[in-house]
Every structure is written in structure tokens, then in C-alpha cells.
XYZ file of C-alpha atoms in Angstrom:
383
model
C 11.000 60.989 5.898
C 12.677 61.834 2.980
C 12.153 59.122 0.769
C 8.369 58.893 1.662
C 5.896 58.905 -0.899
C 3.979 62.498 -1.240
C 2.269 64.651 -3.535
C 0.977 67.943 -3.765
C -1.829 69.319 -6.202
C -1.432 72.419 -8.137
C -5.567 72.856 -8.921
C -6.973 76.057 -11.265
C -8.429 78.864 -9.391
C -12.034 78.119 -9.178
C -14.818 75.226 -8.720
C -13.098 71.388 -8.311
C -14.387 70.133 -12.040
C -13.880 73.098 -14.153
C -10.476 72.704 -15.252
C -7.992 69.501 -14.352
C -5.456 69.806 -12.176
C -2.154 68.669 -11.814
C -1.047 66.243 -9.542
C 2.736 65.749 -8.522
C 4.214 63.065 -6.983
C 7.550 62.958 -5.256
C 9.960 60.138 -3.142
C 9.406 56.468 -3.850
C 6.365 55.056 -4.565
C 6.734 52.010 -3.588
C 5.200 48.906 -1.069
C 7.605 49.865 1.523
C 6.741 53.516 1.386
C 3.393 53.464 1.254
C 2.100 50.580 3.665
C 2.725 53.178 6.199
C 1.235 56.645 5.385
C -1.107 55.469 2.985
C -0.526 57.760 0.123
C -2.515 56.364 -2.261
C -5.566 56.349 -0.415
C -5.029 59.989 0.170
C -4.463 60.514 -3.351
C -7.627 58.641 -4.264
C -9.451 60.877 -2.093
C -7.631 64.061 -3.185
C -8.738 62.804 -6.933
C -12.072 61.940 -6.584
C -13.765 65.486 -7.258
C -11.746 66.168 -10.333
C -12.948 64.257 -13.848
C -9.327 64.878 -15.427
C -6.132 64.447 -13.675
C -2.663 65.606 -15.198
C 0.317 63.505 -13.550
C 3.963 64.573 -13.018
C 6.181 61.474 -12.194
C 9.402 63.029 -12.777
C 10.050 63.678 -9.002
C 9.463 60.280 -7.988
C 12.536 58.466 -7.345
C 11.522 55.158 -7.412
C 8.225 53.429 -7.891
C 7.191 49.437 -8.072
C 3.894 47.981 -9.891
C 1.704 48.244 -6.397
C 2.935 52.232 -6.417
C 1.912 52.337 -10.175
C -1.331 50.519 -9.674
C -2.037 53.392 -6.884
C -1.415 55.707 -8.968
C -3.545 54.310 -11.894
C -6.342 53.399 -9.835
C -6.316 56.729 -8.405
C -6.508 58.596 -11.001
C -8.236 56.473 -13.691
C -11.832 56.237 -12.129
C -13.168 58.069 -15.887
C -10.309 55.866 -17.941
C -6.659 56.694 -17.451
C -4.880 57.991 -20.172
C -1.187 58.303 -21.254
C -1.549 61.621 -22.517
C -1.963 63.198 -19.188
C 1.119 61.907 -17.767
C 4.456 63.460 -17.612
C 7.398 61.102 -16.306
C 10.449 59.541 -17.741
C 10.266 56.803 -20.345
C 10.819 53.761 -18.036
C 8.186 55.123 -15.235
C 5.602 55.765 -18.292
C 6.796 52.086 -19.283
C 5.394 50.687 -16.213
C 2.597 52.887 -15.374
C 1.377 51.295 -19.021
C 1.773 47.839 -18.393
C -0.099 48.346 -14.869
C -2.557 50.285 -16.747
C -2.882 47.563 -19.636
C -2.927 44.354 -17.250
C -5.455 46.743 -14.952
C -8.039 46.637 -18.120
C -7.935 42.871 -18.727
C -11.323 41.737 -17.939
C -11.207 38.131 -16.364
C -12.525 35.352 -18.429
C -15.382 33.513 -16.893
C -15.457 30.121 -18.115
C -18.845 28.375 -17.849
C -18.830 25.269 -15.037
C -18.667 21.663 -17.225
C -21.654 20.166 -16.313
C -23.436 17.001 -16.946
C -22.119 14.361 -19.638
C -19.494 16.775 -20.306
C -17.974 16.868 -16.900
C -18.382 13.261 -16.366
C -15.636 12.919 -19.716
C -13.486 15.553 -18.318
C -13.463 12.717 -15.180
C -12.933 10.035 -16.759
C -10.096 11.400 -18.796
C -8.360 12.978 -15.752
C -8.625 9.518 -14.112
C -6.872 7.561 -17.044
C -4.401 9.981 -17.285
C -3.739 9.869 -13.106
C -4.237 5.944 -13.391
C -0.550 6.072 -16.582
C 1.289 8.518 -14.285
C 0.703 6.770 -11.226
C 1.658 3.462 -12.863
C 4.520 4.251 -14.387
C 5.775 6.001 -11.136
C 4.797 2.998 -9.099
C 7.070 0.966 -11.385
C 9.898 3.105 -11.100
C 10.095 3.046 -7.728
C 9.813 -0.639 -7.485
C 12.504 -0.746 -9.592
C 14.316 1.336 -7.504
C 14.080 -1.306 -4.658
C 14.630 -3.861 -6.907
C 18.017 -2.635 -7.342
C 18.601 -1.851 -3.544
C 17.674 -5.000 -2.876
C 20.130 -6.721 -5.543
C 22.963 -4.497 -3.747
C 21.525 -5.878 -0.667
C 22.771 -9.247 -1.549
C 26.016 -8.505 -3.111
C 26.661 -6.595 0.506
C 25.393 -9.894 2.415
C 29.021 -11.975 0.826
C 31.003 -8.502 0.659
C 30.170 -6.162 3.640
C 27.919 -7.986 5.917
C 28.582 -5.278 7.939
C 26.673 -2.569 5.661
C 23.210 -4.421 6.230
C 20.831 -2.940 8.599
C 20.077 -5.821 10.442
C 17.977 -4.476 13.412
C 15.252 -2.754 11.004
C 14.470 -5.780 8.981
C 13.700 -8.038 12.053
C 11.926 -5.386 13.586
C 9.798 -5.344 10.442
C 9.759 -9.078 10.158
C 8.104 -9.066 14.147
C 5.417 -6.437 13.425
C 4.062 -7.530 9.537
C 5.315 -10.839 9.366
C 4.904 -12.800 13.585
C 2.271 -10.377 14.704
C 0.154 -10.838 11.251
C 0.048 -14.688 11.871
C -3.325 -14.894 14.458
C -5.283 -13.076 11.613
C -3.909 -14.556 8.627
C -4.772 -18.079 10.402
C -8.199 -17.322 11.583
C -9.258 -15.827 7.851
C -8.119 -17.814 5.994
C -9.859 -21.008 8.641
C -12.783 -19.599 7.743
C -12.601 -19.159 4.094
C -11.724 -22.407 4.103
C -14.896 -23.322 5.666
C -16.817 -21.341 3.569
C -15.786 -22.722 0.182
C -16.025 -26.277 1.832
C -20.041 -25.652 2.847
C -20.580 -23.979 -0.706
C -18.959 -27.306 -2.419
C -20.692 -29.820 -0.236
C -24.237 -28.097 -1.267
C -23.071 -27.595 -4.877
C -21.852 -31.197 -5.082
C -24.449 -32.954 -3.360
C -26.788 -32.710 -6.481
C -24.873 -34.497 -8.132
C -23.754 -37.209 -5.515
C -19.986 -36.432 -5.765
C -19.768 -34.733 -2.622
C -16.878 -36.291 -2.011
C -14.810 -34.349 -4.632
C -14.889 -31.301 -2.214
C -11.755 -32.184 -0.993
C -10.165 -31.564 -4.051
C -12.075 -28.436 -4.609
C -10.812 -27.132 -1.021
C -7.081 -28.374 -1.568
C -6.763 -26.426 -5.421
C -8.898 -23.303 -3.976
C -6.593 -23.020 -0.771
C -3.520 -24.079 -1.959
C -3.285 -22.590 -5.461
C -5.228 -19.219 -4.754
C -6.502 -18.290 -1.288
C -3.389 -18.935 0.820
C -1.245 -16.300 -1.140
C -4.184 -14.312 -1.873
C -5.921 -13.639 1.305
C -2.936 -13.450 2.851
C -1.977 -10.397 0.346
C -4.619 -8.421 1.071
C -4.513 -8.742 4.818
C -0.722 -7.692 4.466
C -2.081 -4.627 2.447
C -4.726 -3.661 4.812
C -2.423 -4.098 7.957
C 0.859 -3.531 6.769
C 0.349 -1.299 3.745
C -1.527 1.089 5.412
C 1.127 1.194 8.571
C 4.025 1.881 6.349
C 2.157 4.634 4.550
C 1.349 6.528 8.076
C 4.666 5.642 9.755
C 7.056 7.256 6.578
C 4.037 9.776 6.312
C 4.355 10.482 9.814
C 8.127 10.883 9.062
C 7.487 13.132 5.996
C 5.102 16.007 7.738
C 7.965 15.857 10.671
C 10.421 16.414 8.584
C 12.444 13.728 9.640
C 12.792 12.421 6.142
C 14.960 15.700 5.003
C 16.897 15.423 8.188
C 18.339 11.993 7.168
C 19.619 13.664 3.872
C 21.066 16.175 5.090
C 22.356 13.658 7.687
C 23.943 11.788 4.379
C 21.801 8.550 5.395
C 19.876 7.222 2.555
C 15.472 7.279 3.454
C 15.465 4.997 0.649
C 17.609 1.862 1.968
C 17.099 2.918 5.615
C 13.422 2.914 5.639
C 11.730 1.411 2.474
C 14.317 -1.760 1.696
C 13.668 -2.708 5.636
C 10.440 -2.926 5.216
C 10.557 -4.646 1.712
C 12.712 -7.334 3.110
C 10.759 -8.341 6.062
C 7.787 -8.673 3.854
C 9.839 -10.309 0.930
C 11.227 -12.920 4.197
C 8.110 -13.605 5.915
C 5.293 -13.679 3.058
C 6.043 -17.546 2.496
C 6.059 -18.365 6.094
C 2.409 -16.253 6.606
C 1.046 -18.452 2.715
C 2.347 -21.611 4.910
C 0.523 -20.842 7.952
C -3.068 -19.531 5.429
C -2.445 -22.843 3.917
C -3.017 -25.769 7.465
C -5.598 -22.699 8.479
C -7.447 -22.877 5.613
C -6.957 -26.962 5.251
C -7.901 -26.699 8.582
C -10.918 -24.907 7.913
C -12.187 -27.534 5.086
C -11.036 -30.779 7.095
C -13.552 -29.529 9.848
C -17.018 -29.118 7.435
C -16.093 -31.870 5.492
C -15.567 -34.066 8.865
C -19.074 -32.751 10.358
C -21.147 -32.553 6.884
C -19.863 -35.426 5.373
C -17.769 -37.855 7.790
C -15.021 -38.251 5.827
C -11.984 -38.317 8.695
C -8.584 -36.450 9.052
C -6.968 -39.358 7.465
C -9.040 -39.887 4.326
C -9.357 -35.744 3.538
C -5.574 -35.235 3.809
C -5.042 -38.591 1.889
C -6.920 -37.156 -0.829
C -5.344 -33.935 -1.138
C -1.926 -35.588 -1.456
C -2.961 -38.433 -3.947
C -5.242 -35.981 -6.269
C -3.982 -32.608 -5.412
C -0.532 -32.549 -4.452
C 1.861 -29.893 -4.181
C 2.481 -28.280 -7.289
C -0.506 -26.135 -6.365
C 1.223 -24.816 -3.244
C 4.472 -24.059 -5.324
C 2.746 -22.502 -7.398
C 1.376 -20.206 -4.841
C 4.439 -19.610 -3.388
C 6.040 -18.219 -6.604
C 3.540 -15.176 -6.424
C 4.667 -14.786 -2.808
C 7.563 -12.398 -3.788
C 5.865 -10.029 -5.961
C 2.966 -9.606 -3.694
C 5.586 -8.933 -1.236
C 7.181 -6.236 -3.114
C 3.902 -4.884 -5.096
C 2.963 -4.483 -0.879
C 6.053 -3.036 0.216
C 6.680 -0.549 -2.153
C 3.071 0.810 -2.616
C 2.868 1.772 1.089
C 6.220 3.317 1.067
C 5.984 4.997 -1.856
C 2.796 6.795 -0.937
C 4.077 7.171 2.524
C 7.137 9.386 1.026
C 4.791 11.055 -1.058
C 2.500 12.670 1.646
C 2.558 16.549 2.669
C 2.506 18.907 5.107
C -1.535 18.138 6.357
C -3.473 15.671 8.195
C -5.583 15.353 5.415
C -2.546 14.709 3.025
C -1.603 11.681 5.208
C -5.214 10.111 5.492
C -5.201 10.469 1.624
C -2.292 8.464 0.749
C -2.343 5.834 3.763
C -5.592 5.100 2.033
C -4.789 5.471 -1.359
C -1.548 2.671 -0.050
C -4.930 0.087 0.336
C -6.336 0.456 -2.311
C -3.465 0.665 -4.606
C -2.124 -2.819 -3.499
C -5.267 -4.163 -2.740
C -6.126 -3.519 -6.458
C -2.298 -4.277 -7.888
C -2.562 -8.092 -5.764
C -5.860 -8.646 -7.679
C -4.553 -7.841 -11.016
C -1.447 -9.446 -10.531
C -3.272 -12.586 -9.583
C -5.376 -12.573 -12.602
C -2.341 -12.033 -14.712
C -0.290 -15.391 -13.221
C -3.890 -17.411 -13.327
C -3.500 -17.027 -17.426
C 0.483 -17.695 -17.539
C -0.111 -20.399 -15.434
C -2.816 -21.697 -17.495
C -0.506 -21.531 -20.951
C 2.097 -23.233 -19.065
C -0.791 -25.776 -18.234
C 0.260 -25.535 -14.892
């Protein structure tokens, strides 16, 4: 093999130590070359008796950093040094640099500990908590605008919509999440009824309940319970289904297929949400009337007729308007947090578990914080 890397040693007459010897290296010097044979190892072995070596690189053809790391660490156990090597200027070029990163001692950098790594937390979380904010809100604004070309394509190009996703959507998080949403939302119903009977009674107003159950259900728990069962059901099963999707690769087949992922699997999904939302805050609302009219009929005997009387005369139904203006933002905040961390997950198991439940959490904390933030424009609208 002509090209194969070699080397000979021209050694002084006499004991190995007395006198250095000179080593010369021929063909190429490279990975290729010497995965093989394993020429350095035999040069490192040829080397070791001698405490000063004398190269001669100008045979060597050609030679890459792993060849010049070889040769350095072959013949540098006592220090190498630049003055014992003959070879052209761009092989003693490299053989320097090699030599010169070869000397760097790694810096160890002591472990934070304590108070100190408990900052470096915190500050990694706030910065995490901006970026994943602001990238949250650019990609609902990305199906904001999807969604607005939706529209203008219902009265132009009917045609263009993708009508068979978004009712298959609408079945699965919208029909199937009604027995759920109904039976929760009964029960919290029932729960805030029993808590304002016992609260009320001290003061012989238990009668007032109903009011406290019609502005609890129909201002707040209807579109809020309903929320958070949409992000724990249908959050989470958008985030593993486009996950799913990702670590397939299906996702980069419909590129390269020229078909959109965006409008063919996230604005789907964001209009059956948007379309059923109200219908699921309308069913959470008799549920958790429902839920109320039943205590109060047991604890305090006030009939069907007199509880619902009451909620129309004192309540009424600007409560239950109000509720159903969130319904469209929890809808999107829903839609686009599951998708969006669906699309975001890798090539691992582990990658998908993060982010489908990173998707609850995220919305489950977003519907919270939204809520808070219409309760005080709401209350400056006196509304």
C-alpha cells in the first residue's frame, strides 16, 4: 500500500537513551490510513525507550490533525518540541496547533451549589418562562391569521376548506367531551351550593344561595371548568397525536408533499374547539344549575320553580354572556398550546411525554391567568 502511513528509525549505534534518534515518516498520515495498520501505536511503542525524538515529515504526503496528534502524542511523552522537527512549513503549521490545543489544560469549574444554584434556577426559569411566551404568542397569531383566511375562503372558495378534519375534531373534543363536562361541573355545582347553604345559614339568608350558585356557575365555572377539562383531555391529545406525527416523520413528509402541517393539522383542531366550546359552557351551565337546584331542593325546600325563578329575576343572563365571551380565547389559548408543543417534540419517547405534559400545564396555567385578567376588565366595565 503505497500511500500507507510508515516510518522507519535511523537510531545511533549504541544503548536506546544515549543519543536521540531520528524518526521518519512517509505516505499519508491520515484517519483513513491509519485506522487500519495502526501506525501510531507502533510508533508510540517504537518511541517509548528514547527521551529525545528528532522528526522528519518531509516524506509524508499528506497528514490530518488525528495523524498530527499521533505523531505528537507519540513523541512528546518528555514535552514535544518544534526544534526537533523537520517538515515543510504548512505540516510544522499543524503539528503546532495540535501540539498547542494538546497542552490546554481543561478548566474545571466548581458545581453552583446552594443559594447560588437556586438563583442560577430561578433566572433560567424567567428567562424560559419570556421565550416561551413570546413564542406561544406568535404562533397563536399565526392561527389567528389562518383562521381569518379561513373565513374569507368560506364566501370565496368553499371548496379550499377542509371540511372532514374539523368535524372529526368537533366529534372527539367537542360531542365526546360532553358526559364529563356535565357530570363535573353537576357536582361543582353541588359543592358550592352545600358550602353557601352552611355559610348562609348563620346568618338566616340561606335563601340567597341561589344567587350565589347562578353568578358562580354562570359567570365563572361553566367556561372555566369546562377549560381545563378541554386542556386535560384535548390539550394533551393534540400534543401526542402531532407529536406522534413529528417522531414519524410524517410532519416533513407533508412539506415536501407541498401540503401545509400548519392549516392541515393545527387550524382543524382550532376550529372544532373555537365551534364547540360554547355548546360544551351551555351544557356546564344546566349541569351545574342542575347540580345547585338539587342541594338547594333537599337542604332547603325551595322547588324547581322558585330556584330557577330566582336566577332569572336576580341573576339573569348577562352573567352567562359574559362567560361566553371568554369562550373563544380559551378555545384558541387550548388549541394552539397543544399543537404548538405537539410540533415542537423530537425524536424520543421521552421528548413526547415532555411536551404532551408541558401542553397541560401550559393551558391549564394560560386559562387561569386569562380568567383573572377578564375578572378585572370586567370589573372596570362594572360588568
Amino acid at each position: 500500500m503505497e500511500h500507507a502511513a510508515a516510518f522507519r528509525i535511523d537510531a545511533p549505534e549504541g544503548d536506546a537513551g544515549t543519543e536521540p534518534p531520528m524518526a521518519i515518516l512517509s505516505g499519508d498520515w491520515t484517519t483513513h490510513w491509519m485506522v487500519g495498520d495502526g501506525a501510531d501505536e507502533a510508533l508510540a511503542a517504537e518511541l517509548a525507550g528514547w527521551r529525545d525524538v528528532w522528526l522528519d515529515l518531509t516524506r509524508v504526503r499528506r497528514m490530518d490533525t488525528a495523524g498530527a496528534f499521533a505523531i505528537v502524542r507519540a513523541a512528546g511523552r518528555d514535552g514535544f518540541s518544534l526544534d526537533r522537527l523537520k517538515a515543510r512549513p504548512e505540516q510544522r503549521r499543524l503539528i503546532e496547533l495540535v501540539d498547542n490545543a494538546h497542552r490546554v489544560e481543561p478548566i474545571v469549574r466548581p458545581e453552583p451549589k446552594g443559594f447560588h444554584s437556586l438563583t442560577i434556577r430561578i433566572g433560567k426559569g424567567v428567562v424560559d418562562l419570556q421565550a416561551e411566551f413570546l413564542d406561544t404568542m406568535a404562533f397563536f397569531g399565526h392561527l389567528l391569521v389562518a383562521a381569518a383566511r379561513m373565513v374569507v375562503n368560506l364566501f370565496v372558495a368553499p371548496g379550499k376548506i377542509r371540511w372532514a378534519p374539523i368535524f372529526g375534531q368537533m366529534e372527539r373534543a367537542g360531542l365526546d367531551a360532553i358526559p364529563i363536562v356535565a357530570i363535573t361541573t353537576f357536582f361543582i355545582g353541588a359543592v358550592v351550593a352545600l358550602l353557601g347553604v352552611n355559610m348562609l345559614r348563620q346568618f338566616g339568608a340561606e335563601v340567597f344561595v341561589v344567587e350565589l350558585i347562578g353568578v358562580a356557575v354562570l359567570r365563572e365555572f361553566n367556561i372555566v371548568i369546562t377549560a381545563v377539562l378541554l386542556a386535560g383531555r384535548s390539550a394533551s391529545a393534540f400534543a401526542a397525536e402531532l407529536g406522534s406525527m413529528k417522531m414519524q416523520q410524517e410532519v416533513d413528509a407533508m412539506q415536501v408533499m407541498g401540503v401545509d402541517p400548519f392549516e392541515a393539522l393545527v387550524l382543524p383542531r382550532f376550529m372544532a374547539l373555537l365551534i364547540t366550546i360554547p355548546l360544551l359552557t351551555f351544557v356546564a351551565t344546566l349541569a351545574g344549575l342542575l347540580g345547585g337546584l338539587m342541594v338547594t331542593w333537599t337542604t332547603l325546600d325551595l322547588g324547581p320553580t322558585f330556584f330557577l325563578q330566582r336566577i332569572v329575576d336576580n341573576v339573569g343572563a348577562t352573567h352567562f354572556y359574559i362567560a361566553l365571551s371568554k369562550a373563544p380565547v380559551m378555545a384558541g389559548v387550548v388549541a394552539s398550546i397543544g399543537c404548538r408543543q405537539g410540533l415542537l417534540t423530537g425524536g424520543d419517547v421521552q421528548s413526547l411525554g415532555r411536551r404532551v405534559t408541558a401542553a397541560v400545564v401550559h393551558a391549564i396555567f394560560a386559562i387561569i391567568m386569562l380568567d383573572a385578567a377578564f375578572a378585572l376588565v370586567y370589573m372596570e366595565l362594572d360588568l
